[in-house]
Amino acid sequence: MVIPLPSPATTTEAISRATYAARPFGTDLFLRAALLLTLDLAHQTLRFAPSLAQKQVPARP
């Protein structure tokens, strides 16, 4: 009995389905997470930078 090998198209389709199943939120989840992290860091910097600047000791004349 000879078992037929799957065609390359079928194999590629199966791999892409398995890849998507492993990443249910899509391929750009990393980019979304990086964008949210960048925006959060920018927000925190803008929020806390003035308070850090107020704590500096003035220079002596």
C-alpha positions as protocol buffer text, in pm:
chain_id: "A"
residue {
  index: 1
  type: MET
  ca { x: 0 y: 0 z: 0 }
}
residue {
  index: 2
  type: VAL
  ca { x: 140 y: 337 z: -103 }
}
residue {
  index: 3
  type: ILE
  ca { x: 53 y: 642 z: 105 }
}
residue {
  index: 4
  type: PRO
  ca { x: 45 y: 955 z: -110 }
}
residue {
  index: 5
  type: LEU
  ca { x: 250 y: 1249 z: 12 }
}
residue {
  index: 6
  type: PRO
  ca { x: 65 y: 1575 z: 62 }
}
residue {
  index: 7
  type: SER
  ca { x: 119 y: 1839 z: -202 }
}
residue {
  index: 8
  type: PRO
  ca { x: 332 y: 2140 z: -110 }
}
residue {
  index: 9
  type: ALA
  ca { x: 26 y: 2366 z: -124 }
}
residue {
  index: 10
  type: THR
  ca { x: -155 y: 2148 z: 129 }
}
residue {
  index: 11
  type: THR
  ca { x: 150 y: 2141 z: 354 }
}
residue {
  index: 12
  type: THR
  ca { x: 191 y: 2519 z: 336 }
}
residue {
  index: 13
  type: GLU
  ca { x: -177 y: 2570 z: 411 }
}
residue {
  index: 14
  type: ALA
  ca { x: -156 y: 2335 z: 709 }
}
residue {
  index: 15
  type: ILE
  ca { x: 150 y: 2519 z: 842 }
}
residue {
  index: 16
  type: SER
  ca { x: -18 y: 2857 z: 806 }
}
residue {
  index: 17
  type: ARG
  ca { x: -331 y: 2728 z: 982 }
}
residue {
  index: 18
  type: ALA
  ca { x: -121 y: 2587 z: 1266 }
}
residue {
  index: 19
  type: THR
  ca { x: 73 y: 2912 z: 1291 }
}
residue {
  index: 20
  type: TYR
  ca { x: -247 y: 3115 z: 1311 }
}
residue {
  index: 21
  type: ALA
  ca { x: -389 y: 2874 z: 1569 }
}
residue {
  index: 22
  type: ALA
  ca { x: -80 y: 2934 z: 1781 }
}
residue {
  index: 23
  type: ARG
  ca { x: -130 y: 3312 z: 1746 }
}
residue {
  index: 24
  type: PRO
  ca { x: -507 y: 3366 z: 1766 }
}
residue {
  index: 25
  type: PHE
  ca { x: -472 y: 3744 z: 1790 }
}
residue {
  index: 26
  type: GLY
  ca { x: -297 y: 3772 z: 1457 }
}
residue {
  index: 27
  type: THR
  ca { x: 58 y: 3828 z: 1348 }
}
residue {
  index: 28
  type: ASP
  ca { x: 79 y: 4191 z: 1459 }
}
residue {
  index: 29
  type: LEU
  ca { x: 21 y: 4125 z: 1830 }
}
residue {
  index: 30
  type: PHE
  ca { x: 387 y: 4203 z: 1900 }
}
residue {
  index: 31
  type: LEU
  ca { x: 360 y: 4535 z: 1716 }
}
residue {
  index: 32
  type: ARG
  ca { x: 47 y: 4628 z: 1911 }
}
residue {
  index: 33
  type: ALA
  ca { x: 213 y: 4541 z: 2240 }
}
residue {
  index: 34
  type: ALA
  ca { x: 523 y: 4742 z: 2148 }
}
residue {
  index: 35
  type: LEU
  ca { x: 309 y: 5042 z: 2053 }
}
residue {
  index: 36
  type: LEU
  ca { x: 113 y: 5027 z: 2379 }
}
residue {
  index: 37
  type: LEU
  ca { x: 434 y: 4999 z: 2580 }
}
residue {
  index: 38
  type: THR
  ca { x: 585 y: 5296 z: 2396 }
}
residue {
  index: 39
  type: LEU
  ca { x: 276 y: 5509 z: 2452 }
}
residue {
  index: 40
  type: ASP
  ca { x: 263 y: 5412 z: 2819 }
}
residue {
  index: 41
  type: LEU
  ca { x: 629 y: 5502 z: 2871 }
}
residue {
  index: 42
  type: ALA
  ca { x: 577 y: 5835 z: 2694 }
}
residue {
  index: 43
  type: HIS
  ca { x: 275 y: 5908 z: 2914 }
}
residue {
  index: 44
  type: GLN
  ca { x: 467 y: 5824 z: 3233 }
}
residue {
  index: 45
  type: THR
  ca { x: 761 y: 6037 z: 3124 }
}
residue {
  index: 46
  type: LEU
  ca { x: 539 y: 6337 z: 3058 }
}
residue {
  index: 47
  type: ARG
  ca { x: 358 y: 6283 z: 3386 }
}
residue {
  index: 48
  type: PHE
  ca { x: 663 y: 6243 z: 3610 }
}
residue {
  index: 49
  type: ALA
  ca { x: 924 y: 6461 z: 3438 }
}
residue {
  index: 50
  type: PRO
  ca { x: 797 y: 6790 z: 3591 }
}
residue {
  index: 51
  type: SER
  ca { x: 809 y: 6643 z: 3943 }
}
residue {
  index: 52
  type: LEU
  ca { x: 1164 y: 6522 z: 3883 }
}
residue {
  index: 53
  type: ALA
  ca { x: 1267 y: 6866 z: 3758 }
}
residue {
  index: 54
  type: GLN
  ca { x: 1128 y: 7034 z: 4072 }
}
residue {
  index: 55
  type: LYS
  ca { x: 1348 y: 6821 z: 4298 }
}
residue {
  index: 56
  type: GLN
  ca { x: 1671 y: 6950 z: 4147 }
}
residue {
  index: 57
  type: VAL
  ca { x: 1884 y: 7167 z: 4372 }
}
residue {
  index: 58
  type: PRO
  ca { x: 1936 y: 7517 z: 4230 }
}
residue {
  index: 59
  type: ALA
  ca { x: 2293 y: 7609 z: 4140 }
}
residue {
  index: 60
  type: ARG
  ca { x: 2479 y: 7836 z: 4382 }
}
residue {
  index: 61
  type: PRO
  ca { x: 2580 y: 8177 z: 4252 }
}
